[in-house]
Coordinates of N, CA and C in Angstrom, one line a residue:
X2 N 19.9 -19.3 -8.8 CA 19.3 -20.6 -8.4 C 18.7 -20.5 -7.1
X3 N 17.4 -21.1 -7.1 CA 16.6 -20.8 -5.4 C 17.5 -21.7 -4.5
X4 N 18.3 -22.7 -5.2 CA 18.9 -23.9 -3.9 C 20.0 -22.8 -3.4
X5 N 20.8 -22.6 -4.2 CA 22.3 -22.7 -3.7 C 22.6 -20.7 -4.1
X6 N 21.9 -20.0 -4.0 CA 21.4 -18.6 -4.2 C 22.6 -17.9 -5.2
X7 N 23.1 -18.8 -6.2 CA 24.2 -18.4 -7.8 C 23.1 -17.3 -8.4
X8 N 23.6 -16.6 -8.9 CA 23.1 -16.0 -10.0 C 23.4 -17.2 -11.5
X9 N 21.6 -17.1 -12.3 CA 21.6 -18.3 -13.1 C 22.3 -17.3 -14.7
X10 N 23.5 -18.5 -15.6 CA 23.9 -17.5 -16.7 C 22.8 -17.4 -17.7
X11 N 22.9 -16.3 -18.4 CA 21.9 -15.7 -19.3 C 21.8 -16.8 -20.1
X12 N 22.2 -17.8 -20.3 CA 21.7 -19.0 -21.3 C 20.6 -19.8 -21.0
X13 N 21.1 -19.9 -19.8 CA 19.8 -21.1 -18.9 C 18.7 -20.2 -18.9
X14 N 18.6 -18.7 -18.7 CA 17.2 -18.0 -18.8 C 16.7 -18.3 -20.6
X15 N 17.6 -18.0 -21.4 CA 17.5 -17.6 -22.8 C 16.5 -19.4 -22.8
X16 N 17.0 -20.5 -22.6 CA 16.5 -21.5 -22.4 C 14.9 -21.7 -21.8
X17 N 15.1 -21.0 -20.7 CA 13.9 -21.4 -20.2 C 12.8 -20.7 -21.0
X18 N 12.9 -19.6 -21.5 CA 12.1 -18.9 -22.4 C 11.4 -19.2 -23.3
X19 N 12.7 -19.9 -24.0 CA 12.4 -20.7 -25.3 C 11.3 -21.6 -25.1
X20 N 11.4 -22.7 -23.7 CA 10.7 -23.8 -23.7 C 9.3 -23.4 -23.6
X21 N 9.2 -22.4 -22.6 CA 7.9 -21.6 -22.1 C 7.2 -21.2 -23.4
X22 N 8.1 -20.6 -24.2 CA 7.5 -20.1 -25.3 C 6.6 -21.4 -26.3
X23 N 7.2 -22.3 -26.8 CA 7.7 -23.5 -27.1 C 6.0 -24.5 -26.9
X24 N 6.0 -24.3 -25.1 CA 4.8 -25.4 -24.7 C 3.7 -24.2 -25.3
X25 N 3.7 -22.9 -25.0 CA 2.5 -21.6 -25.6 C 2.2 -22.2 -27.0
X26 N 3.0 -22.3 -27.5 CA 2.8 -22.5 -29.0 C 1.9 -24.1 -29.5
X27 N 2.0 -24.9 -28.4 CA 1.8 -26.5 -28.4 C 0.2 -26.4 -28.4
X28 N -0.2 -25.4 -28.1 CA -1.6 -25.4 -27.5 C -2.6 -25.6 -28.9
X29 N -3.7 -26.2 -28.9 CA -4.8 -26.4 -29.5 C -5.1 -24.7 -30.2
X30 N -5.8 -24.3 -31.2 CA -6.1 -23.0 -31.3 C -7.6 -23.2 -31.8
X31 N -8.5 -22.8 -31.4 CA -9.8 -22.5 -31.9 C -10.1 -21.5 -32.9
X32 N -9.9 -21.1 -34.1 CA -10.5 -20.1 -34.6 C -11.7 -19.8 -34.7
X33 N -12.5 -18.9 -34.2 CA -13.3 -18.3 -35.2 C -14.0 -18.2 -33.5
X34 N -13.7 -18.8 -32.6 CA -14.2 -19.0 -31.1 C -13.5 -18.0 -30.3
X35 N -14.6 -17.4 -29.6 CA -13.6 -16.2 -28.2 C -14.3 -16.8 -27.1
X36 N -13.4 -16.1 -26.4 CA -14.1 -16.7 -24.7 C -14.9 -15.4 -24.0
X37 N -15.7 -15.7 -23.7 CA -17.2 -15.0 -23.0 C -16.6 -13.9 -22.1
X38 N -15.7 -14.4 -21.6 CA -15.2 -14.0 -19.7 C -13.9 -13.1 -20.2
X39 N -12.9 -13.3 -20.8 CA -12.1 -13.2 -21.0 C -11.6 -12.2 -22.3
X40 N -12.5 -12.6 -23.5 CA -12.4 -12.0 -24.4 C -11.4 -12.4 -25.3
X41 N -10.7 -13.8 -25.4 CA -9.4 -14.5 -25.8 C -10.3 -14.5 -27.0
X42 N -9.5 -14.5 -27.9 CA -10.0 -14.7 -29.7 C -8.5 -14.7 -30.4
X43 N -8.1 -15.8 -31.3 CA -9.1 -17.3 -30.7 C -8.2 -18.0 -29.4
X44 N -9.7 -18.8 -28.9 CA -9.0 -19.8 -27.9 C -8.1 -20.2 -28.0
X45 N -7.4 -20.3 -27.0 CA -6.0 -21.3 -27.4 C -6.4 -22.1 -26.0
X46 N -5.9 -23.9 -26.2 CA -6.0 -24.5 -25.3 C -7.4 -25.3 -25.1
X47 N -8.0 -25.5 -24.4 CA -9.1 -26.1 -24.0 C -10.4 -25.4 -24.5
X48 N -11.3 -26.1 -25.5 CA -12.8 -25.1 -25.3 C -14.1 -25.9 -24.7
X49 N -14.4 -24.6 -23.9 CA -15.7 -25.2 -23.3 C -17.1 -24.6 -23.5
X50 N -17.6 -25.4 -23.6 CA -19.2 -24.6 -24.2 C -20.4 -24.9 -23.1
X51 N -21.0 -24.2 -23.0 CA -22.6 -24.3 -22.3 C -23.8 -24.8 -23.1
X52 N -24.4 -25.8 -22.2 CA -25.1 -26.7 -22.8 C -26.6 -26.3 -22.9
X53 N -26.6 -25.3 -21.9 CA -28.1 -24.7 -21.8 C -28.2 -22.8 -22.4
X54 N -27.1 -22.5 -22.7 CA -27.4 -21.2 -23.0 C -27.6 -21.1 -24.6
X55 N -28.3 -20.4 -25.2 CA -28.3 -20.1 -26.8 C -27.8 -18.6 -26.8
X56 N -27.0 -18.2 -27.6 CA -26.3 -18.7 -28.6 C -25.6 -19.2 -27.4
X57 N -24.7 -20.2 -27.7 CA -23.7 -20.7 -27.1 C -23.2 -20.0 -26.5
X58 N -22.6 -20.4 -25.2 CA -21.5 -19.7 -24.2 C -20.3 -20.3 -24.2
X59 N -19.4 -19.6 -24.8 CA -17.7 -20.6 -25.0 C -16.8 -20.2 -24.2
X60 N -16.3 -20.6 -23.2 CA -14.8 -20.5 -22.0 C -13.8 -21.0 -22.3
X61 N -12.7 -20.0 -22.1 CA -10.9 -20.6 -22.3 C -11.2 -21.8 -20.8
X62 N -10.5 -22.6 -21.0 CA -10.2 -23.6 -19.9 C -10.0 -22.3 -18.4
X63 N -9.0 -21.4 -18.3 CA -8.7 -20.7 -17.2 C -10.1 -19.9 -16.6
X64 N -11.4 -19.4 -17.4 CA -12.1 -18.7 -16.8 C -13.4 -19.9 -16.9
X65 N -13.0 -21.0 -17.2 CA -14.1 -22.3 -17.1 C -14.0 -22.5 -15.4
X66 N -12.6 -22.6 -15.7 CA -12.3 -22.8 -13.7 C -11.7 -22.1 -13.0
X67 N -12.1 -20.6 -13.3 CA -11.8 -19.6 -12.2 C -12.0 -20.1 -10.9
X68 N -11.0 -19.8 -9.9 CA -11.3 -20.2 -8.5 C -12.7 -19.1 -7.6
X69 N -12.3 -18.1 -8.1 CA -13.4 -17.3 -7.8 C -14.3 -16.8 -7.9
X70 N -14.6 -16.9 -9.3 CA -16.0 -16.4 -9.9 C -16.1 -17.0 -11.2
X71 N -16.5 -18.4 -11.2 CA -17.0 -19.0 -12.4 C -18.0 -18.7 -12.8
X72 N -17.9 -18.4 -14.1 CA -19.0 -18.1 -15.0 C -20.1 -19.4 -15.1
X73 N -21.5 -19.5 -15.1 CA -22.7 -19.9 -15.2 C -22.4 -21.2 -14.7
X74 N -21.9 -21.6 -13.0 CA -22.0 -22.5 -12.1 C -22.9 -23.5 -12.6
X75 N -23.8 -23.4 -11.9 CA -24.9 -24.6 -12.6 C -25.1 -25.1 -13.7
X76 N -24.5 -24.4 -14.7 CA -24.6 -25.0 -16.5 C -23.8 -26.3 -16.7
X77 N -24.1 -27.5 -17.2 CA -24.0 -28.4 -17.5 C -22.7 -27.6 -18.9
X78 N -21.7 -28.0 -19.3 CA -20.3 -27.9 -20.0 C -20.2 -28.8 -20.7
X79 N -19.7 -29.2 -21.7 CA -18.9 -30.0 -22.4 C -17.6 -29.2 -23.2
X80 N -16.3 -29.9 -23.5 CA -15.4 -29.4 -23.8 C -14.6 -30.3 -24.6
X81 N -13.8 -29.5 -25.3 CA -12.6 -29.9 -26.6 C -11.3 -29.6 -26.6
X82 N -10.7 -30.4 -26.2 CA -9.0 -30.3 -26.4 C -8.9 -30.2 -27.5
X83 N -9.1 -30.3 -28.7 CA -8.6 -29.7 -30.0 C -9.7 -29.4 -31.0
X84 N -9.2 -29.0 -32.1 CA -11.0 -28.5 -33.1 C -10.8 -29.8 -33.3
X85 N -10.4 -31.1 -33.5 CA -11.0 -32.6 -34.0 C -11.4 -33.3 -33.4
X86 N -10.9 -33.1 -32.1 CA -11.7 -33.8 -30.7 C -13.0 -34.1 -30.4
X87 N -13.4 -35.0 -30.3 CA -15.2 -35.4 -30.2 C -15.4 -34.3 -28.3
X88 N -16.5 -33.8 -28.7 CA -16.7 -33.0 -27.2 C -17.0 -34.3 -26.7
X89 N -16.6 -33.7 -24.9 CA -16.9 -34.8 -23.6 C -17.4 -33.8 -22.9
X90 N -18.1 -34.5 -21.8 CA -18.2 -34.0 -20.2 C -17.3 -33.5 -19.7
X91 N -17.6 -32.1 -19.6 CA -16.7 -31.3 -19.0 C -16.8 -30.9 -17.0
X92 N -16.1 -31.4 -16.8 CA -16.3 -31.0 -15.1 C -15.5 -29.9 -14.7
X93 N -16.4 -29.6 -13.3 CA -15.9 -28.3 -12.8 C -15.3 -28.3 -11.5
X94 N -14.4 -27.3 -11.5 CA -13.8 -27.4 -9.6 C -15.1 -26.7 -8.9
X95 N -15.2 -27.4 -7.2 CA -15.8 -26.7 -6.6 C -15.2 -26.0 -6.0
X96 N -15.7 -24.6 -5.9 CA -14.7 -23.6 -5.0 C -14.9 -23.9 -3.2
X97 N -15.8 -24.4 -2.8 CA -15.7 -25.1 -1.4 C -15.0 -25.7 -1.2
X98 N -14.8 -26.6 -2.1 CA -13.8 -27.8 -1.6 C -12.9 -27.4 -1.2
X99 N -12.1 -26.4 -2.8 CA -10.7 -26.0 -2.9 C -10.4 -25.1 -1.7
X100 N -10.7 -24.4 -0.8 CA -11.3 -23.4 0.2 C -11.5 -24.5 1.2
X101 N -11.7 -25.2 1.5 CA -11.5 -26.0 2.7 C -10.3 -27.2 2.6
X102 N -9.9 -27.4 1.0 CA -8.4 -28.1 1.0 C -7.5 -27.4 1.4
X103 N -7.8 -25.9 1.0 CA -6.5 -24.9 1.4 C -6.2 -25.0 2.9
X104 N -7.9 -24.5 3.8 CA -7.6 -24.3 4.8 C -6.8 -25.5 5.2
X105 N -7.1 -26.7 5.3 CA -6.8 -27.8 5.3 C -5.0 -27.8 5.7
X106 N -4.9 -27.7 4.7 CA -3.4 -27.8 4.3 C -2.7 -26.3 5.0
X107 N -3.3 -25.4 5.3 CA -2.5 -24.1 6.1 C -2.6 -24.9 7.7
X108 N -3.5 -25.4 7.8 CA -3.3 -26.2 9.0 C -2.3 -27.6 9.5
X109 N -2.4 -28.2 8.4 CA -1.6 -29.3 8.8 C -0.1 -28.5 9.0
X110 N 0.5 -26.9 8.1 CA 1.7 -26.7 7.9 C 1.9 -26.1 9.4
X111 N 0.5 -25.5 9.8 CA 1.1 -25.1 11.2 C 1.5 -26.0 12.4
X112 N 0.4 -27.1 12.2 CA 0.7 -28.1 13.0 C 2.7 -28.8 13.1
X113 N 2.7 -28.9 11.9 CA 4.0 -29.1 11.7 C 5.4 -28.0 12.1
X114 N 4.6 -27.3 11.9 CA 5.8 -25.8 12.2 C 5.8 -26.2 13.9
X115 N 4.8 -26.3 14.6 CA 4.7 -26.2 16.0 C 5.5 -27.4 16.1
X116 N 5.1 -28.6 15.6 CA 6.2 -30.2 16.3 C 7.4 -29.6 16.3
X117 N 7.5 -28.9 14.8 CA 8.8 -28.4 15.0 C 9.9 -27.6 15.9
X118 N 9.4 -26.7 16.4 CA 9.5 -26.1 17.3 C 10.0 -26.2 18.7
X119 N 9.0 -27.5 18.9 CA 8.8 -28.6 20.3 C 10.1 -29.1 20.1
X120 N 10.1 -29.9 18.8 CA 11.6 -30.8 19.3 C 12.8 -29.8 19.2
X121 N 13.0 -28.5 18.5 CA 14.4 -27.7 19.0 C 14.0 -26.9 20.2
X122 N 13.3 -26.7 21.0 CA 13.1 -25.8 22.1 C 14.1 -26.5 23.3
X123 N 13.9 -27.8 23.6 CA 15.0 -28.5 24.3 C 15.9 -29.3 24.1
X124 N 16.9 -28.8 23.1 CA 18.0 -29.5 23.1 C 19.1 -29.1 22.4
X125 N 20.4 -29.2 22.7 CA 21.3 -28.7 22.0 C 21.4 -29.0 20.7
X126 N 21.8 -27.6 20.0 CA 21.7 -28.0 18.4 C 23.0 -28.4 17.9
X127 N 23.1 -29.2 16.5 CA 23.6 -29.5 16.3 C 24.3 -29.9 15.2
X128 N 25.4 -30.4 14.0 CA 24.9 -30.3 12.5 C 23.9 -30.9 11.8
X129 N 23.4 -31.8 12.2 CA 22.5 -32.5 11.9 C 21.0 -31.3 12.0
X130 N 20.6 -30.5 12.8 CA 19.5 -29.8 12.8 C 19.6 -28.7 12.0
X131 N 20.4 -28.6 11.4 CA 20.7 -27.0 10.0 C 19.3 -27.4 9.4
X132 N 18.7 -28.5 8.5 CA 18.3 -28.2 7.3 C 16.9 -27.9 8.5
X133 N 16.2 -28.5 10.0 CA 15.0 -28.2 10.6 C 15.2 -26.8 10.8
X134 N 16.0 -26.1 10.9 CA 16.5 -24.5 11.3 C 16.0 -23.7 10.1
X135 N 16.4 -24.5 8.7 CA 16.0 -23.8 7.6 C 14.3 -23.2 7.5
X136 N 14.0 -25.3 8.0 CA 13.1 -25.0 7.7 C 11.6 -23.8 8.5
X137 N 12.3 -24.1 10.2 CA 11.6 -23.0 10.6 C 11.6 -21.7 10.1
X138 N 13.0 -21.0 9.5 CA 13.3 -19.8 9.5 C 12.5 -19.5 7.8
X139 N 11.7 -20.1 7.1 CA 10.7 -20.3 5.7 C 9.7 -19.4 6.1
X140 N 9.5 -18.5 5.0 CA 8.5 -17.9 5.4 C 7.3 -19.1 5.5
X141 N 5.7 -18.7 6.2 CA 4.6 -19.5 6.0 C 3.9 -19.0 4.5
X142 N 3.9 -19.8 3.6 CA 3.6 -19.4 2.6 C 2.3 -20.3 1.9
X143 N 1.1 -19.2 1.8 CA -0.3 -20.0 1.7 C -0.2 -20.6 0.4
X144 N -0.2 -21.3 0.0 CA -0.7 -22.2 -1.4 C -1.5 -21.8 -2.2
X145 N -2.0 -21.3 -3.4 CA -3.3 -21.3 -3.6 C -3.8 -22.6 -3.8
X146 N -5.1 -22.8 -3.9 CA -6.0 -23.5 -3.6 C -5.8 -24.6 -5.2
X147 N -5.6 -25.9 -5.1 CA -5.7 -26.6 -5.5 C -7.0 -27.2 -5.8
X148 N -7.4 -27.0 -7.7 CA -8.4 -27.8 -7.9 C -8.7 -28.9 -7.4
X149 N -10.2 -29.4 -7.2 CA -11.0 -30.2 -6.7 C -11.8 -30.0 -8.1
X150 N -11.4 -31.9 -8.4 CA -13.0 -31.5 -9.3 C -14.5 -32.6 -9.2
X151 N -14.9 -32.1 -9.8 CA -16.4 -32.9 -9.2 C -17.4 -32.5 -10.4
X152 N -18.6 -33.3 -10.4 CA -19.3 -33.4 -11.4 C -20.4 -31.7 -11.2
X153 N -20.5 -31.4 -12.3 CA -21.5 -30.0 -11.8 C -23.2 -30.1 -11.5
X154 N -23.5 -29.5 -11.0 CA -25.1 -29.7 -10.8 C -25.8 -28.9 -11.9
X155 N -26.8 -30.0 -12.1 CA -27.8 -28.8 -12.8 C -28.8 -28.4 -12.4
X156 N -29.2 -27.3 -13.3 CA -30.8 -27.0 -12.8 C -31.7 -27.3 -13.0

């Protein structure tokens, strides 16, 4: 357990497995569709198509919104949560954004780490200060970058 550092009994793993497995299986399945990027056949999950390329360009939802190298940026998308689903407007994350929310957010934690700091540097500790102690002694751990989504541009 991360709280209270038990070793967890083999049931509660056998469990978590199952569920993990469980939501995998929940997923929409595209037959007969692969993904461009990826090479997934068939999709499972989300399909996304390109509105300007012939023959069609089809994306698993994961390499539709790669944070780092999305495939054909400027292409206008539409997309289908299941094979019955009427396509919609599919939007895309900007990777700017996500990349300046990150920075964002590495900053506010340092700013915080430092107040922190400030108020134990002068004063005796005491029980009450354990869980601030904790928290300074955390590693700094970067976040990845949290989608931002936004409407895509075209050309």
């Amino acid at each position: 357990c991360p709280l209270c550092r038990a070793t967890w009994p083999s049931e509660a793993m056998v469990e978590l497995r199952r569920g993990a497995g469980l939501a995998n299986r929940r997923k929409a399945v595209f037959w007969g569709h692969s993904c461009k990027r990826c090479r997934m056949l068939p999709i499972r999950g989300v399909l996304h198509g390109c509105l300007l390329c012939e023959p069609i360009v089809e994306l698993c939802e994961e390499c539709f919104l790669h944070p780092t190298d999305p495939p054909h940026v400027k292409h206008p998308f539409v997309r289908r949560s299941n094979p019955s689903a009427p396509w919609a407007p599919a939007l895309r994350t900007v990777h700017d954004t996500q990349v300046q929310l990150h920075r964002l957010r590495e900053q506010h934690q340092r700013r915080q780490r430092q107040a922190l700091e400030e108020i134990l540097a002068n004063r005796e500790f005491g029980p009450e200060d354990y869980e601030l102690l904790q928290q300074l002694d955390r590693p700094e751990v970067a976040e990845p970058p949290v989608p931002a989504v936004a409407a895509v541009e075209t050309e």
